[in-house]
Amino acid sequence: MAIEKYLFDDEHHNYVDDSEQQDKITIELSLQMRKRVKQAAHKREISAKQYLEQTLEQAVPEEEMAVEQESGTITREAIARLRRIREQIIQDRQGKLFEGSTELIRQMREERIQELEQR
C-alpha cells in the first residue's frame, strides 16, 4: 500500500484563528485513508481539516494536557493525584524514605577506596 503525503487545506486558505496560535502538522496517509477522511467530512458537510480537528479533539481531550493551567496554579485533581502517588510509593517502600544520593555516593567511594587499599 503506497503512502502519499497530503495537506488538508481544501480551500487553499490560511486558517488563522486570532484566539489561539495555530501550528501546521503534516501527516502521511494512505490513499484509502485520505478517501475515508474526505468522505466522512463530505457526509458532515465540513472540510477535511474541520473533520480531522473534531476527531482529534475527541481523541485527545484538553484534560490530558499539562497539569499546570495558564494561571500558573495546579488543579486540586493534580494535587490529589500526587498525594495518591506519594502514598503508593510510601506503601511500596514499606515506609522507608529514599536515601540521599550524596551519602550513597560517599559510601560507595569509601568502599572502593578500601577495596583498592587491600590489593
Coordinates of N, CA and C in Angstrom, one line a residue:
M1 N 0.9 -1.2 0.0 CA 0.0 0.0 0.0 C 0.9 1.2 0.0
A2 N 0.8 2.0 -1.0 CA 1.6 3.2 -1.1 C 1.1 4.3 -0.1
I3 N 2.0 5.1 0.4 CA 1.6 6.2 1.2 C 1.9 7.5 0.6
E4 N 1.0 8.4 0.5 CA 1.2 9.7 -0.1 C 1.0 10.8 1.0
K5 N 1.6 11.9 0.8 CA 1.6 13.0 1.7 C 0.6 14.0 1.2
Y6 N -0.4 14.5 2.1 CA -1.4 15.4 1.7 C -1.5 16.5 2.8
L7 N -1.7 17.7 2.4 CA -2.1 18.7 3.3 C -3.6 19.0 3.2
F8 N -4.3 18.9 4.3 CA -5.7 19.1 4.3 C -6.1 20.6 4.4
D9 N -5.9 21.2 3.3 CA -6.2 22.7 3.2 C -7.1 22.8 1.9
D10 N -8.3 22.3 2.0 CA -9.2 22.2 0.9 C -9.4 23.5 0.1
E11 N -9.6 24.6 0.8 CA -9.9 25.8 0.1 C -8.6 26.6 -0.2
H12 N -7.4 26.1 0.1 CA -6.1 26.8 -0.1 C -6.1 28.1 0.6
H13 N -6.7 28.2 1.8 CA -6.6 29.4 2.6 C -5.7 29.2 3.8
N14 N -5.2 30.2 4.3 CA -4.5 30.1 5.6 C -5.6 30.2 6.7
Y15 N -5.7 29.2 7.5 CA -6.6 29.2 8.6 C -6.0 29.9 9.8
V16 N -6.5 31.1 10.1 CA -5.9 31.8 11.2 C -7.0 32.1 12.2
D17 N -6.8 31.7 13.4 CA -7.8 32.0 14.5 C -7.1 32.9 15.5
D18 N -7.6 34.1 15.6 CA -6.9 35.1 16.5 C -6.9 34.7 17.9
S19 N -7.9 33.8 18.3 CA -8.0 33.4 19.7 C -6.9 32.4 20.2
E20 N -6.3 31.7 19.3 CA -5.3 30.8 19.7 C -4.3 30.6 18.5
Q21 N -3.1 30.4 18.9 CA -2.0 30.2 17.9 C -2.1 28.9 17.3
Q22 N -1.9 28.8 16.0 CA -2.0 27.5 15.3 C -0.7 27.1 14.8
D23 N -0.5 25.8 14.6 CA 0.7 25.2 14.0 C 0.3 24.2 13.0
K24 N 1.0 24.2 11.9 CA 0.7 23.2 10.8 C 1.4 21.9 11.2
I25 N 0.7 20.8 10.9 CA 1.2 19.5 11.1 C 1.0 18.7 9.8
T26 N 2.0 18.1 9.3 CA 1.9 17.4 8.0 C 1.8 15.9 8.4
I27 N 0.8 15.2 7.9 CA 0.8 13.7 8.2 C 0.7 13.0 6.9
E28 N 1.2 11.8 6.9 CA 1.2 10.9 5.7 C 0.1 9.9 5.9
L29 N -0.8 9.8 4.9 CA -1.9 8.9 5.0 C -1.9 8.1 3.7
S30 N -2.4 6.9 3.8 CA -2.6 6.1 2.6 C -3.7 6.7 1.8
L31 N -3.7 6.4 0.5 CA -4.8 6.9 -0.3 C -6.2 6.5 0.2
Q32 N -6.3 5.3 0.7 CA -7.6 4.8 1.2 C -8.0 5.6 2.4
M33 N -7.1 5.9 3.3 CA -7.4 6.7 4.5 C -7.8 8.1 4.1
R34 N -7.1 8.7 3.1 CA -7.4 10.0 2.7 C -8.9 10.0 2.1
K35 N -9.2 9.0 1.4 CA -10.6 9.0 0.8 C -11.6 8.8 1.9
R36 N -11.3 8.0 2.9 CA -12.2 7.9 4.0 C -12.5 9.2 4.8
V37 N -11.4 9.9 5.0 CA -11.5 11.2 5.7 C -12.3 12.2 4.8
K38 N -12.0 12.2 3.6 CA -12.8 13.1 2.7 C -14.3 12.8 2.6
Q39 N -14.6 11.5 2.6 CA -16.0 11.0 2.5 C -16.7 11.4 3.8
A40 N -16.0 11.1 4.9 CA -16.6 11.4 6.2 C -16.9 12.9 6.4
A41 N -15.9 13.7 5.9 CA -16.1 15.2 6.0 C -17.2 15.6 5.1
H42 N -17.2 15.1 3.9 CA -18.3 15.5 2.9 C -19.7 15.1 3.5
K43 N -19.8 13.9 4.1 CA -21.1 13.5 4.7 C -21.5 14.5 5.7
R44 N -20.6 15.1 6.5 CA -21.0 16.0 7.5 C -21.0 17.5 7.0
E45 N -20.7 17.6 5.7 CA -20.7 18.9 5.1 C -19.7 19.9 5.8
I46 N -18.5 19.4 6.0 CA -17.5 20.2 6.6 C -16.2 19.9 5.8
S47 N -15.2 20.7 6.0 CA -13.9 20.4 5.3 C -13.2 19.3 6.0
A48 N -12.2 18.7 5.3 CA -11.4 17.6 5.8 C -10.7 18.1 7.0
K49 N -10.2 19.3 7.0 CA -9.5 19.9 8.1 C -10.4 20.0 9.4
Q50 N -11.6 20.5 9.2 CA -12.5 20.6 10.3 C -12.8 19.2 10.8
Y51 N -13.0 18.2 10.0 CA -13.3 16.8 10.4 C -12.1 16.3 11.2
L52 N -10.9 16.5 10.7 CA -9.8 16.0 11.5 C -9.6 16.7 12.8
E53 N -9.9 18.0 12.8 CA -9.8 18.7 14.1 C -10.8 18.2 15.1
Q54 N -12.0 17.9 14.7 CA -13.1 17.4 15.5 C -12.7 16.0 16.0
T55 N -12.2 15.2 15.1 CA -11.8 13.8 15.5 C -10.6 13.9 16.5
L56 N -9.7 14.7 16.3 CA -8.5 14.8 17.2 C -9.0 15.4 18.6
E57 N -9.9 16.3 18.5 CA -10.4 16.9 19.8 C -11.1 15.9 20.6
Q58 N -11.8 14.9 20.0 CA -12.4 13.8 20.8 C -11.3 12.8 21.3
A59 N -10.3 12.6 20.4 CA -9.3 11.6 20.8 C -8.3 12.1 21.8
V60 N -8.1 13.4 21.8 CA -7.1 14.0 22.7 C -7.8 15.1 23.4
P61 N -8.6 14.9 24.5 CA -9.2 15.9 25.2 C -8.3 16.8 26.0
E62 N -8.7 18.0 26.2 CA -7.8 19.0 26.9 C -7.4 18.6 28.3
E63 N -8.2 17.7 28.9 CA -7.9 17.2 30.3 C -6.5 16.5 30.3
E64 N -6.1 16.0 29.1 CA -4.9 15.2 29.1 C -3.7 16.1 28.8
M65 N -4.0 17.4 28.8 CA -2.9 18.4 28.6 C -2.1 18.5 29.9
A66 N -1.2 19.4 29.9 CA -0.3 19.6 31.1 C -1.2 19.9 32.3
V67 N -0.7 19.6 33.5 CA -1.4 19.8 34.8 C -1.5 21.3 35.1
E68 N -0.4 22.0 34.7 CA -0.4 23.4 35.1 C -1.3 24.2 34.1
Q69 N -2.1 25.1 34.7 CA -3.0 25.9 33.9 C -2.3 27.2 33.5
E70 N -3.0 28.0 32.6 CA -2.4 29.2 32.2 C -2.2 30.2 33.4
S71 N -3.0 30.1 34.4 CA -2.8 31.0 35.6 C -1.6 30.6 36.4
G72 N -1.0 29.5 36.1 CA 0.2 29.0 36.9 C -0.2 28.2 38.1
T73 N -1.5 28.0 38.3 CA -1.9 27.2 39.5 C -2.0 25.7 39.1
I74 N -1.9 24.9 40.1 CA -2.1 23.5 39.9 C -3.5 23.1 40.4
T75 N -4.2 22.3 39.7 CA -5.6 21.9 40.0 C -5.6 21.0 41.2
R76 N -6.8 21.0 41.9 CA -7.0 20.2 43.0 C -6.8 18.7 42.7
E77 N -7.3 18.4 41.5 CA -7.2 17.0 41.0 C -5.8 16.5 40.9
A78 N -4.9 17.4 40.4 CA -3.5 17.1 40.3 C -2.9 16.9 41.6
I79 N -3.2 17.7 42.6 CA -2.7 17.6 43.9 C -3.1 16.3 44.6
A80 N -4.4 16.0 44.4 CA -4.9 14.7 44.9 C -4.2 13.5 44.3
R81 N -4.0 13.6 43.0 CA -3.3 12.5 42.2 C -1.9 12.4 42.8
L82 N -1.2 13.5 43.0 CA 0.2 13.4 43.5 C 0.2 12.8 44.9
R83 N -0.8 13.1 45.7 CA -0.9 12.6 47.1 C -1.1 11.0 47.0
R84 N -1.9 10.6 46.1 CA -2.2 9.2 45.9 C -0.9 8.5 45.5
I85 N -0.1 9.1 44.6 CA 1.1 8.5 44.1 C 2.1 8.4 45.3
R86 N 2.2 9.5 46.1 CA 3.1 9.5 47.2 C 2.8 8.4 48.2
E87 N 1.5 8.3 48.5 CA 1.1 7.2 49.4 C 1.4 5.8 48.9
Q88 N 1.2 5.7 47.6 CA 1.6 4.4 46.9 C 3.1 4.1 47.0
I89 N 3.9 5.1 46.8 CA 5.3 4.9 46.9 C 5.7 4.6 48.4
I90 N 5.2 5.3 49.3 CA 5.5 5.0 50.7 C 5.0 3.6 51.1
Q91 N 3.9 3.2 50.6 CA 3.4 1.8 50.9 C 4.3 0.8 50.2
D92 N 4.7 1.0 48.9 CA 5.6 0.1 48.2 C 6.9 0.0 48.9
R93 N 7.4 1.1 49.5 CA 8.8 1.1 50.1 C 8.6 0.7 51.6
Q94 N 7.5 0.4 52.1 CA 7.2 0.0 53.5 C 7.6 1.1 54.4
G95 N 7.3 2.3 54.0 CA 7.6 3.5 54.9 C 9.0 4.0 54.9
K96 N 9.9 3.3 54.2 CA 11.3 3.8 54.1 C 11.4 4.9 53.1
L97 N 12.0 6.0 53.6 CA 12.2 7.1 52.7 C 13.5 6.8 51.8
F98 N 13.5 7.6 50.7 CA 14.7 7.4 49.8 C 15.9 8.0 50.5
E99 N 17.1 7.4 50.2 CA 18.3 7.9 50.8 C 18.8 9.0 49.8
G100 N 19.5 9.9 50.4 CA 20.1 11.0 49.6 C 21.2 10.4 48.8
S101 N 21.3 10.8 47.5 CA 22.3 10.3 46.6 C 23.7 10.7 47.0
T102 N 23.9 11.8 47.7 CA 25.2 12.3 48.1 C 25.8 11.3 49.1
E103 N 25.0 10.9 50.1 CA 25.5 9.9 51.1 C 25.8 8.6 50.4
L104 N 24.9 8.1 49.5 CA 25.1 6.9 48.8 C 26.4 6.9 48.0
I105 N 26.7 8.0 47.3 CA 28.0 8.1 46.6 C 29.2 8.1 47.5
R106 N 29.1 8.8 48.6 CA 30.2 8.8 49.6 C 30.5 7.4 50.1
Q107 N 29.4 6.6 50.4 CA 29.6 5.3 50.9 C 30.3 4.4 49.8
M108 N 29.8 4.5 48.6 CA 30.4 3.7 47.5 C 31.8 4.1 47.3
R109 N 32.2 5.3 47.4 CA 33.6 5.8 47.2 C 34.4 5.2 48.3
E110 N 34.0 5.3 49.6 CA 34.7 4.7 50.7 C 34.9 3.2 50.5
E111 N 33.9 2.5 50.1 CA 34.1 1.0 49.9 C 35.1 0.8 48.8
R112 N 35.1 1.6 47.7 CA 36.0 1.4 46.6 C 37.4 1.7 47.1
I113 N 37.6 2.7 47.9 CA 39.0 3.1 48.4 C 39.5 1.9 49.3
Q114 N 38.6 1.4 50.1 CA 39.1 0.3 51.0 C 39.4 -1.0 50.2
E115 N 38.6 -1.2 49.1 CA 38.9 -2.3 48.2 C 40.2 -2.2 47.5
L116 N 40.5 -1.0 47.1 CA 41.8 -0.7 46.4 C 43.0 -0.8 47.3
E117 N 42.8 -0.4 48.6 CA 43.9 -0.4 49.6 C 44.2 -1.8 50.0
Q118 N 43.3 -2.7 49.9 CA 43.5 -4.1 50.3 C 44.3 -4.9 49.2
R119 N 44.4 -4.4 48.0 CA 45.1 -5.1 46.9 C 46.6 -5.0 47.1

